[in-house]
């Protein structure tokens, strides 16, 4: 019998190896294709749409922090398409001066169409994510139909207000129940509960305002706005701005029951309450809110500032506040006021802060386009008349742009504005405005006869506390 050597098998072995390589390569390709076809949710949302009768050449989307996450240019036919990475939650979609609320998640591919001539009535969505967003659009229309003008709503007597808003709450819940995406429906109903609570909280102060009845109080039977809310929910606090406002309102109300309107006492009482809270997002947010009170930057509160900063866990937030403290401490009570030099005077020539020393100065930083600023003008005129000839000068500084100087002059004449009327040299970038950290107007500042700061954020003319402040200074 012929013996077979190992060499005689080599051709066969080589063929088998080549064949196995082909099989392995084929299997690898199949595995790769299978992995490529895996249904994995993208880490972004696609947003497209068409704006009919556009009022500008772009649209934008803003998150709950007020950050623009998308700015898209419109094509000639009004269409746009863009991407939002890590989309998760509610956003404001803005076209021109109109805004509508959107809900976006990773994986959504939603298309919006609207006509700016009938903005709210024409907002419509198609594509993946359309159901949640069409609910948002319908919710607005139902709410508007059922509650009408906010001023008229809050002017209603308590029983009528409760009846009308409760019926609206029921109708909106029925709208949410009809949503097939139950995870979104749950979020929607939770938001309705939060909005209802906020509406109840607003009733007493808003009713006082619109009816001019400052003594109005809700009855003992009025629903408890906080009853159905867990005010310790940190996720809601981070992601729902209305919920965060409610949490802050509860905190403020509890402290003010102890301290009244004394802000220094309020700051110190708040610190003690914050110390008793567990560390986390809620405590960070409530502690940060204290820095919105100008009084915290006063020299006598230096130790309080250190203690409040020590309570904040989020390093980014803490560093932002440390920077703010360094800036705002420069304009604390008792410090020399920042100067303005050679501002154009409505009556002719120029005026500097140094020209006005010798009397108290009540300074109004404003602009012709600012609605709240214009609302204060009648109160300012009345206040100036009341204190005319006394140891105080009323100064108004416009931060209008140079191109709007004629509008400034026209408004002064039209409204018979009194006091020293000045025009800032570089609008918002003027040194005086920057050094006072002014980011919103109107802003009122009170300076003593020696040029020292009494208050870098004084009460407005419409606020009765301004008279109390003037009396305390024997003006």
Short mmCIF file of C-alpha atoms in Angstrom, two decimals:
data_model
loop_
_atom_site.label_atom_id
_atom_site.label_comp_id
_atom_site.label_asym_id
_atom_site.label_seq_id
_atom_site.Cartn_x
_atom_site.Cartn_y
_atom_site.Cartn_z
CA UNK A 1 0.00 0.00 0.00
CA UNK A 2 1.28 3.36 -0.99
CA UNK A 3 2.02 5.65 1.92
CA UNK A 4 0.79 9.25 1.68
CA UNK A 5 3.26 11.91 2.73
CA UNK A 6 2.21 15.16 4.42
CA UNK A 7 3.29 16.96 1.27
CA UNK A 8 0.59 15.27 -0.73
CA UNK A 9 -2.07 17.01 1.47
CA UNK A 10 -0.64 20.53 1.14
CA UNK A 11 -2.60 21.51 -2.01
CA UNK A 12 -5.84 20.43 -0.33
CA UNK A 13 -4.97 22.21 2.93
CA UNK A 14 -4.17 25.43 1.04
CA UNK A 15 -7.53 25.27 -0.75
CA UNK A 16 -9.33 24.78 2.57
CA UNK A 17 -7.50 27.76 4.15
CA UNK A 18 -8.43 30.01 1.20
CA UNK A 19 -12.01 28.84 1.44
CA UNK A 20 -12.15 29.50 5.20
CA UNK A 21 -10.75 33.00 4.66
CA UNK A 22 -13.57 33.74 2.20
CA UNK A 23 -16.14 32.43 4.69
CA UNK A 24 -14.62 34.52 7.53
CA UNK A 25 -14.59 37.63 5.32
CA UNK A 26 -18.21 37.05 4.32
CA UNK A 27 -19.26 36.58 7.96
CA UNK A 28 -17.39 39.76 8.92
CA UNK A 29 -19.24 41.75 6.24
CA UNK A 30 -22.59 40.34 7.41
CA UNK A 31 -21.84 41.26 11.03
CA UNK A 32 -20.78 44.75 9.93
CA UNK A 33 -23.95 45.23 7.91
CA UNK A 34 -26.06 44.03 10.80
CA UNK A 35 -24.34 46.46 13.15
CA UNK A 36 -24.86 49.31 10.66
CA UNK A 37 -28.58 48.52 10.43
CA UNK A 38 -29.06 48.49 14.21
CA UNK A 39 -31.92 50.83 15.13
CA UNK A 40 -29.93 53.24 17.29
CA UNK A 41 -31.50 56.58 18.29
CA UNK A 42 -29.49 59.50 16.87
CA UNK A 43 -28.02 61.95 19.36
CA UNK A 44 -29.82 64.86 17.71
CA UNK A 45 -33.17 66.09 16.45
CA UNK A 46 -33.84 67.34 12.94
CA UNK A 47 -35.98 70.47 12.64
CA UNK A 48 -37.19 71.78 9.31
CA UNK A 49 -40.04 73.95 8.16
CA UNK A 50 -41.51 76.69 6.06
CA UNK A 51 -42.40 80.22 7.19
CA UNK A 52 -45.04 81.97 5.11
CA UNK A 53 -44.83 85.79 5.12
CA UNK A 54 -41.58 85.78 7.13
CA UNK A 55 -40.83 88.88 9.22
CA UNK A 56 -37.08 88.24 9.26
CA UNK A 57 -34.54 86.18 7.34
CA UNK A 58 -33.97 83.63 10.12
CA UNK A 59 -35.61 81.50 12.80
CA UNK A 60 -34.16 80.53 16.16
CA UNK A 61 -34.72 77.95 18.88
CA UNK A 62 -33.89 78.70 22.52
CA UNK A 63 -33.63 76.27 25.43
CA UNK A 64 -34.94 76.72 28.97
CA UNK A 65 -31.72 78.43 30.03
CA UNK A 66 -32.30 81.15 27.45
CA UNK A 67 -29.47 79.85 25.25
CA UNK A 68 -29.94 79.82 21.49
CA UNK A 69 -29.35 76.25 20.33
CA UNK A 70 -30.28 76.90 16.71
CA UNK A 71 -30.25 79.88 14.36
CA UNK A 72 -31.23 78.97 10.81
CA UNK A 73 -31.31 81.24 7.77
CA UNK A 74 -34.43 81.06 5.64
CA UNK A 75 -34.16 80.19 1.97
CA UNK A 76 -35.91 82.40 -0.58
CA UNK A 77 -39.04 80.24 -0.35
CA UNK A 78 -39.11 80.54 3.48
CA UNK A 79 -37.83 77.03 4.16
CA UNK A 80 -35.08 75.96 6.56
CA UNK A 81 -33.53 72.78 7.94
CA UNK A 82 -31.10 72.31 10.80
CA UNK A 83 -30.01 70.03 13.63
CA UNK A 84 -30.17 70.28 17.43
CA UNK A 85 -27.73 67.99 19.21
CA UNK A 86 -28.69 66.36 22.51
CA UNK A 87 -32.29 67.52 22.20
CA UNK A 88 -34.37 66.78 25.27
CA UNK A 89 -37.26 68.90 26.49
CA UNK A 90 -39.13 72.10 25.75
CA UNK A 91 -37.83 74.93 23.57
CA UNK A 92 -39.00 78.31 22.27
CA UNK A 93 -39.23 78.55 18.48
CA UNK A 94 -39.03 82.17 17.30
CA UNK A 95 -39.89 83.57 13.88
CA UNK A 96 -39.70 87.36 13.76
CA UNK A 97 -41.28 88.63 16.99
CA UNK A 98 -43.56 85.61 17.41
CA UNK A 99 -42.77 82.63 19.63
CA UNK A 100 -44.26 79.15 19.98
CA UNK A 101 -43.35 76.35 22.37
CA UNK A 102 -41.79 73.13 20.98
CA UNK A 103 -40.94 69.72 22.44
CA UNK A 104 -37.88 67.97 21.02
CA UNK A 105 -36.08 64.70 21.71
CA UNK A 106 -33.15 62.94 20.08
CA UNK A 107 -34.44 61.06 17.05
CA UNK A 108 -37.21 63.52 16.24
CA UNK A 109 -37.47 64.66 12.63
CA UNK A 110 -40.16 67.31 12.85
CA UNK A 111 -41.36 69.83 10.28
CA UNK A 112 -43.12 73.07 11.23
CA UNK A 113 -45.19 75.30 8.98
CA UNK A 114 -46.79 78.61 9.91
CA UNK A 115 -48.01 81.89 8.48
CA UNK A 116 -46.86 84.93 10.47
CA UNK A 117 -50.07 86.77 9.52
CA UNK A 118 -52.00 84.28 11.69
CA UNK A 119 -49.17 82.82 13.71
CA UNK A 120 -50.83 80.79 16.49
CA UNK A 121 -53.74 79.65 14.33
CA UNK A 122 -51.51 78.25 11.58
CA UNK A 123 -48.72 76.50 13.51
CA UNK A 124 -48.73 72.84 12.39
CA UNK A 125 -46.27 69.96 12.56
CA UNK A 126 -45.58 66.80 10.55
CA UNK A 127 -42.99 64.06 10.84
CA UNK A 128 -41.59 62.20 13.82
CA UNK A 129 -42.45 64.18 16.95
CA UNK A 130 -45.43 65.91 15.34
CA UNK A 131 -48.00 64.61 17.83
CA UNK A 132 -46.32 66.16 20.88
CA UNK A 133 -45.83 69.48 19.11
CA UNK A 134 -49.33 69.66 17.65
CA UNK A 135 -50.57 69.15 21.21
CA UNK A 136 -48.47 72.16 22.27
CA UNK A 137 -49.97 74.29 19.50
CA UNK A 138 -53.53 73.19 20.32
CA UNK A 139 -52.97 73.73 24.05
CA UNK A 140 -52.18 77.38 23.43
CA UNK A 141 -55.35 77.90 21.38
CA UNK A 142 -57.58 76.10 23.92
CA UNK A 143 -56.06 78.08 26.77
CA UNK A 144 -56.54 81.37 24.90
CA UNK A 145 -60.15 80.51 24.05
CA UNK A 146 -61.07 79.47 27.60
CA UNK A 147 -59.30 82.15 29.63
CA UNK A 148 -59.08 85.11 27.24
CA UNK A 149 -57.20 88.28 28.12
CA UNK A 150 -54.97 87.75 31.21
CA UNK A 151 -55.83 91.18 32.61
CA UNK A 152 -59.56 90.43 32.40
CA UNK A 153 -59.01 86.95 33.86
CA UNK A 154 -57.19 88.20 36.96
CA UNK A 155 -59.73 91.00 37.41
CA UNK A 156 -62.46 88.38 38.00
CA UNK A 157 -63.83 87.84 41.48
CA UNK A 158 -62.35 84.82 43.22
CA UNK A 159 -65.22 82.39 42.60
CA UNK A 160 -65.44 83.29 38.90
CA UNK A 161 -61.66 83.06 38.51
CA UNK A 162 -61.57 79.59 40.08
CA UNK A 163 -64.53 78.35 38.04
CA UNK A 164 -63.07 79.56 34.74
CA UNK A 165 -59.52 78.33 35.34
CA UNK A 166 -60.65 74.95 36.71
CA UNK A 167 -62.77 74.34 33.59
CA UNK A 168 -59.77 75.25 31.44
CA UNK A 169 -57.51 72.91 33.45
CA UNK A 170 -59.97 70.06 32.86
CA UNK A 171 -60.17 70.79 29.11
CA UNK A 172 -56.36 70.84 28.78
CA UNK A 173 -56.04 67.55 30.65
CA UNK A 174 -58.54 65.97 28.26
CA UNK A 175 -56.40 67.24 25.37
CA UNK A 176 -53.32 65.64 26.96
CA UNK A 177 -55.17 62.35 27.55
CA UNK A 178 -55.80 62.12 23.82
CA UNK A 179 -52.05 62.03 23.05
CA UNK A 180 -51.01 58.49 22.04
CA UNK A 181 -47.42 58.89 23.19
CA UNK A 182 -48.07 58.17 26.87
CA UNK A 183 -44.60 59.16 28.04
CA UNK A 184 -45.13 62.63 26.59
CA UNK A 185 -48.74 62.72 27.83
CA UNK A 186 -47.44 62.21 31.36
CA UNK A 187 -45.00 65.10 30.95
CA UNK A 188 -47.77 67.25 29.49
CA UNK A 189 -50.12 66.59 32.41
CA UNK A 190 -47.35 67.26 34.91
CA UNK A 191 -46.74 70.63 33.23
CA UNK A 192 -50.44 71.43 33.41
CA UNK A 193 -50.41 70.83 37.16
CA UNK A 194 -47.39 73.12 37.52
CA UNK A 195 -48.98 75.84 35.36
CA UNK A 196 -52.20 75.60 37.37
CA UNK A 197 -50.25 76.04 40.62
CA UNK A 198 -48.47 79.10 39.23
CA UNK A 199 -51.78 80.55 38.05
CA UNK A 200 -53.21 80.20 41.57
CA UNK A 201 -50.11 81.82 43.06
CA UNK A 202 -50.43 84.79 40.73
CA UNK A 203 -54.09 85.50 41.44
CA UNK A 204 -53.80 87.56 44.62
CA UNK A 205 -51.00 89.96 43.51
CA UNK A 206 -52.34 90.26 39.96
CA UNK A 207 -55.90 90.89 41.17
CA UNK A 208 -54.55 93.60 43.48
CA UNK A 209 -52.74 95.19 40.53
CA UNK A 210 -55.48 95.14 37.88
CA UNK A 211 -58.26 96.16 40.29
CA UNK A 212 -56.01 98.68 42.11
CA UNK A 213 -57.16 97.10 45.36
CA UNK A 214 -53.95 96.65 47.33
CA UNK A 215 -55.83 95.29 50.36
CA UNK A 216 -57.30 92.31 48.51
CA UNK A 217 -56.61 88.88 50.00
CA UNK A 218 -57.81 85.47 48.80
CA UNK A 219 -60.31 83.69 51.01
CA UNK A 220 -59.45 80.95 53.50
CA UNK A 221 -61.01 78.43 51.09
CA UNK A 222 -58.74 79.37 48.19
CA UNK A 223 -56.90 76.26 46.88
CA UNK A 224 -53.37 75.66 48.15
CA UNK A 225 -51.14 76.17 45.05
CA UNK A 226 -48.44 73.86 46.44
CA UNK A 227 -50.76 70.98 47.32
CA UNK A 228 -49.98 68.68 44.38
CA UNK A 229 -46.31 69.56 43.93
CA UNK A 230 -43.14 67.97 45.26
CA UNK A 231 -41.04 71.09 45.72
CA UNK A 232 -37.92 68.98 46.39
CA UNK A 233 -37.88 67.49 42.84
CA UNK A 234 -34.45 68.51 41.55
CA UNK A 235 -35.01 67.23 37.99
CA UNK A 236 -38.10 69.36 37.61
CA UNK A 237 -36.26 72.29 39.13
CA UNK A 238 -33.49 71.96 36.53
CA UNK A 239 -35.74 71.44 33.53
CA UNK A 240 -38.95 73.37 34.19
CA UNK A 241 -38.58 77.13 34.60
CA UNK A 242 -42.13 77.63 35.91
CA UNK A 243 -41.57 74.97 38.58
CA UNK A 244 -38.31 76.71 39.55
CA UNK A 245 -40.19 80.01 39.88
CA UNK A 246 -42.72 78.33 42.19
CA UNK A 247 -39.94 76.90 44.36
CA UNK A 248 -38.33 80.34 44.65
CA UNK A 249 -41.71 81.96 45.41
CA UNK A 250 -42.36 79.50 48.27
CA UNK A 251 -38.89 80.13 49.69
CA UNK A 252 -39.31 83.92 49.49
CA UNK A 253 -42.81 83.89 51.01
CA UNK A 254 -41.68 81.81 53.98
CA UNK A 255 -38.74 84.10 54.72
CA UNK A 256 -40.75 87.31 54.28
CA UNK A 257 -43.28 86.12 56.85
CA UNK A 258 -40.41 86.44 59.35
CA UNK A 259 -38.61 89.52 58.02
CA UNK A 260 -41.12 91.65 56.15
CA UNK A 261 -39.58 93.85 53.43
CA UNK A 262 -36.27 94.46 55.27
CA UNK A 263 -33.84 93.11 52.67
CA UNK A 264 -30.80 92.88 54.94
CA UNK A 265 -32.86 90.83 57.41
CA UNK A 266 -34.21 88.76 54.50
CA UNK A 267 -30.69 87.92 53.29
CA UNK A 268 -29.54 86.82 56.74
CA UNK A 269 -32.70 84.74 57.37
CA UNK A 270 -32.32 83.13 53.95
CA UNK A 271 -28.76 82.10 54.81
CA UNK A 272 -29.95 80.28 57.93
CA UNK A 273 -32.67 78.47 55.98
CA UNK A 274 -30.19 77.49 53.25
CA UNK A 275 -27.80 76.02 55.82
CA UNK A 276 -30.56 73.67 56.94
CA UNK A 277 -31.15 72.38 53.39
CA UNK A 278 -29.35 69.37 51.90
CA UNK A 279 -26.66 70.17 49.33
CA UNK A 280 -27.77 69.96 45.71
CA UNK A 281 -29.32 71.75 42.76
CA UNK A 282 -32.14 73.30 44.79
CA UNK A 283 -29.86 74.82 47.39
CA UNK A 284 -27.47 76.07 44.69
CA UNK A 285 -30.31 77.79 42.84
CA UNK A 286 -31.88 79.39 45.90
CA UNK A 287 -28.47 80.55 47.15
CA UNK A 288 -27.65 82.05 43.74
CA UNK A 289 -30.94 83.94 43.82
CA UNK A 290 -29.73 85.94 46.82
CA UNK A 291 -27.23 87.67 44.55
CA UNK A 292 -30.11 89.37 42.72
CA UNK A 293 -30.51 91.58 45.81
CA UNK A 294 -28.16 94.54 45.60
CA UNK A 295 -28.00 94.75 49.41
CA UNK A 296 -25.99 91.53 49.59
CA UNK A 297 -22.99 93.40 48.16
CA UNK A 298 -22.99 95.97 50.96
CA UNK A 299 -19.85 95.93 53.09
CA UNK A 300 -21.73 94.83 56.20
CA UNK A 301 -22.82 91.66 54.39
CA UNK A 302 -19.29 90.57 53.37
CA UNK A 303 -19.33 87.60 55.77
CA UNK A 304 -22.78 86.58 54.53
CA UNK A 305 -21.48 86.50 50.95
CA UNK A 306 -18.66 84.13 51.94
CA UNK A 307 -21.06 81.81 53.75
CA UNK A 308 -23.54 81.74 50.86
CA UNK A 309 -20.77 80.99 48.34
CA UNK A 310 -19.52 78.17 50.58
CA UNK A 311 -22.96 76.51 50.35
CA UNK A 312 -22.91 76.32 46.54
CA UNK A 313 -21.66 72.97 45.23
CA UNK A 314 -21.62 73.63 41.48
CA UNK A 315 -18.17 75.04 40.74
CA UNK A 316 -19.19 76.76 37.51
CA UNK A 317 -22.03 78.57 39.29
CA UNK A 318 -19.76 79.47 42.18
CA UNK A 319 -17.07 80.94 39.92
CA UNK A 320 -19.65 83.02 38.02
CA UNK A 321 -20.92 84.43 41.31
CA UNK A 322 -17.41 85.14 42.61
CA UNK A 323 -16.81 87.21 39.45
CA UNK A 324 -20.14 88.97 39.92
CA UNK A 325 -19.34 89.73 43.58
CA UNK A 326 -16.03 91.29 42.56
CA UNK A 327 -17.83 93.52 40.05
CA UNK A 328 -20.87 94.42 42.11
CA UNK A 329 -18.97 95.06 45.33
CA UNK A 330 -17.47 98.08 43.62
CA UNK A 331 -20.94 99.66 43.47
CA UNK A 332 -21.99 98.74 47.00
CA UNK A 333 -23.56 101.31 49.31
CA UNK A 334 -21.04 103.89 50.50
CA UNK A 335 -18.60 103.50 47.60
CA UNK A 336 -17.79 106.31 45.20
CA UNK A 337 -20.10 106.27 42.21
CA UNK A 338 -18.73 105.49 38.75
CA UNK A 339 -18.54 108.68 36.69
CA UNK A 340 -20.10 109.77 33.44
CA UNK A 341 -18.39 112.53 31.48
CA UNK A 342 -19.74 114.98 28.90
CA UNK A 343 -23.08 113.35 28.15
CA UNK A 344 -25.17 115.35 25.69
CA UNK A 345 -27.77 117.45 27.50
CA UNK A 346 -31.22 117.86 25.93
CA UNK A 347 -31.16 121.57 26.79
CA UNK A 348 -27.78 122.08 25.15
CA UNK A 349 -24.11 121.45 25.86
CA UNK A 350 -22.83 118.51 27.86
CA UNK A 351 -23.09 117.39 31.49
CA UNK A 352 -20.84 115.25 33.70
CA UNK A 353 -21.62 113.62 37.04
CA UNK A 354 -19.16 115.98 38.71
CA UNK A 355 -21.29 118.95 37.54
CA UNK A 356 -24.23 117.68 39.60
CA UNK A 357 -22.57 117.06 42.97
CA UNK A 358 -23.89 118.93 46.00
CA UNK A 359 -27.37 117.37 45.94
CA UNK A 360 -28.76 113.85 46.00
CA UNK A 361 -29.08 112.43 42.48
CA UNK A 362 -31.91 110.08 41.51
CA UNK A 363 -30.80 108.66 38.15
CA UNK A 364 -33.09 106.84 35.71
CA UNK A 365 -31.32 104.75 33.05
CA UNK A 366 -33.86 104.19 30.26
CA UNK A 367 -34.53 104.04 26.49
CA UNK A 368 -37.34 105.14 24.18
CA UNK A 369 -38.04 101.55 23.05
CA UNK A 370 -38.39 100.20 26.61
CA UNK A 371 -42.05 99.64 27.62
CA UNK A 372 -41.46 99.39 31.40
CA UNK A 373 -39.28 102.52 31.20
CA UNK A 374 -42.08 104.50 29.56
CA UNK A 375 -44.57 103.18 32.13
CA UNK A 376 -42.48 104.81 34.88
CA UNK A 377 -42.39 108.26 33.23
CA UNK A 378 -45.69 109.57 34.70
CA UNK A 379 -44.62 108.38 38.18
CA UNK A 380 -41.21 110.01 37.71
CA UNK A 381 -42.79 113.31 36.70
CA UNK A 382 -45.06 113.18 39.76
CA UNK A 383 -42.11 112.37 42.05
CA UNK A 384 -40.01 115.22 40.64
CA UNK A 385 -42.89 117.64 41.14
CA UNK A 386 -43.27 116.48 44.76
CA UNK A 387 -39.56 117.04 45.48
CA UNK A 388 -38.96 120.03 43.21
CA UNK A 389 -36.75 122.62 44.89
CA UNK A 390 -35.51 120.19 47.54
CA UNK A 391 -32.06 118.70 48.03
CA UNK A 392 -32.32 116.30 45.09
CA UNK A 393 -31.84 116.41 41.31
CA UNK A 394 -33.64 114.04 38.97
CA UNK A 395 -31.50 112.80 36.07
CA UNK A 396 -32.54 110.61 33.15
CA UNK A 397 -29.86 108.92 31.02
CA UNK A 398 -30.93 107.39 27.70
CA UNK A 399 -29.08 104.34 26.37
CA UNK A 400 -30.68 104.66 22.95
CA UNK A 401 -28.39 104.19 19.97
CA UNK A 402 -27.08 107.32 18.23
CA UNK A 403 -29.31 106.73 15.23
CA UNK A 404 -32.34 107.04 17.55
CA UNK A 405 -31.34 110.38 19.07
CA UNK A 406 -34.20 112.16 17.29
CA UNK A 407 -36.65 109.69 18.86
CA UNK A 408 -35.15 110.52 22.26
CA UNK A 409 -35.65 114.24 21.71
CA UNK A 410 -39.18 113.72 20.40
CA UNK A 411 -40.24 111.59 23.37
CA UNK A 412 -38.90 114.10 25.91
CA UNK A 413 -40.97 116.80 24.26
CA UNK A 414 -44.04 114.61 23.76
CA UNK A 415 -44.18 113.42 27.38
CA UNK A 416 -43.04 116.71 28.93
CA UNK A 417 -40.24 114.90 30.75
CA UNK A 418 -38.65 116.81 33.59
CA UNK A 419 -35.27 116.90 35.28
CA UNK A 420 -31.85 116.69 33.60
CA UNK A 421 -32.17 114.74 30.35
CA UNK A 422 -28.91 113.18 29.11
CA UNK A 423 -27.87 110.94 26.22
CA UNK A 424 -25.20 108.30 27.00
CA UNK A 425 -22.13 108.41 24.75
CA UNK A 426 -21.97 104.69 23.80
CA UNK A 427 -25.47 103.36 24.64
CA UNK A 428 -25.13 100.01 26.49
CA UNK A 429 -21.34 100.13 26.21
CA UNK A 430 -21.06 103.47 28.01
CA UNK A 431 -18.63 103.27 30.94
CA UNK A 432 -21.26 104.42 33.44
CA UNK A 433 -23.68 101.68 32.31
CA UNK A 434 -21.00 98.98 32.24
CA UNK A 435 -19.52 99.93 35.61
CA UNK A 436 -22.93 99.74 37.25
CA UNK A 437 -23.43 96.27 35.73
CA UNK A 438 -26.68 97.36 34.08
CA UNK A 439 -28.15 94.55 31.98
CA UNK A 440 -31.81 95.50 32.15
CA UNK A 441 -33.77 98.75 32.24
CA UNK A 442 -35.27 100.79 33.72
CA UNK A 443 -32.60 101.00 36.40
CA UNK A 444 -32.72 103.63 39.13
CA UNK A 445 -29.65 104.78 41.08
CA UNK A 446 -29.45 107.05 44.12
CA UNK A 447 -26.23 108.98 44.84
CA UNK A 448 -25.57 111.26 47.83
CA UNK A 449 -24.36 114.90 47.62
CA UNK A 450 -20.70 113.80 47.97
CA UNK A 451 -20.93 111.41 45.02
CA UNK A 452 -21.23 108.22 47.11
CA UNK A 453 -23.66 105.43 46.28
CA UNK A 454 -26.80 105.23 48.42
CA UNK A 455 -28.38 102.52 46.26
CA UNK A 456 -27.23 101.17 42.91
CA UNK A 457 -30.66 99.60 42.44
CA UNK A 458 -33.09 102.04 44.04
CA UNK A 459 -36.89 101.57 44.09
CA UNK A 460 -38.75 102.76 41.00
CA UNK A 461 -40.85 105.94 41.10
CA UNK A 462 -44.01 103.80 41.14
CA UNK A 463 -42.78 101.92 44.24
CA UNK A 464 -43.92 103.51 47.55
CA UNK A 465 -40.59 102.51 49.08
CA UNK A 466 -38.86 105.34 47.21
CA UNK A 467 -40.73 107.90 49.34
CA UNK A 468 -39.74 105.97 52.48
CA UNK A 469 -36.10 106.03 51.33
CA UNK A 470 -36.19 109.77 50.63
CA UNK A 471 -37.76 110.41 54.05
CA UNK A 472 -35.10 108.32 55.79
CA UNK A 473 -32.46 110.54 54.16
CA UNK A 474 -34.38 113.69 55.11
CA UNK A 475 -34.46 114.86 51.52
#
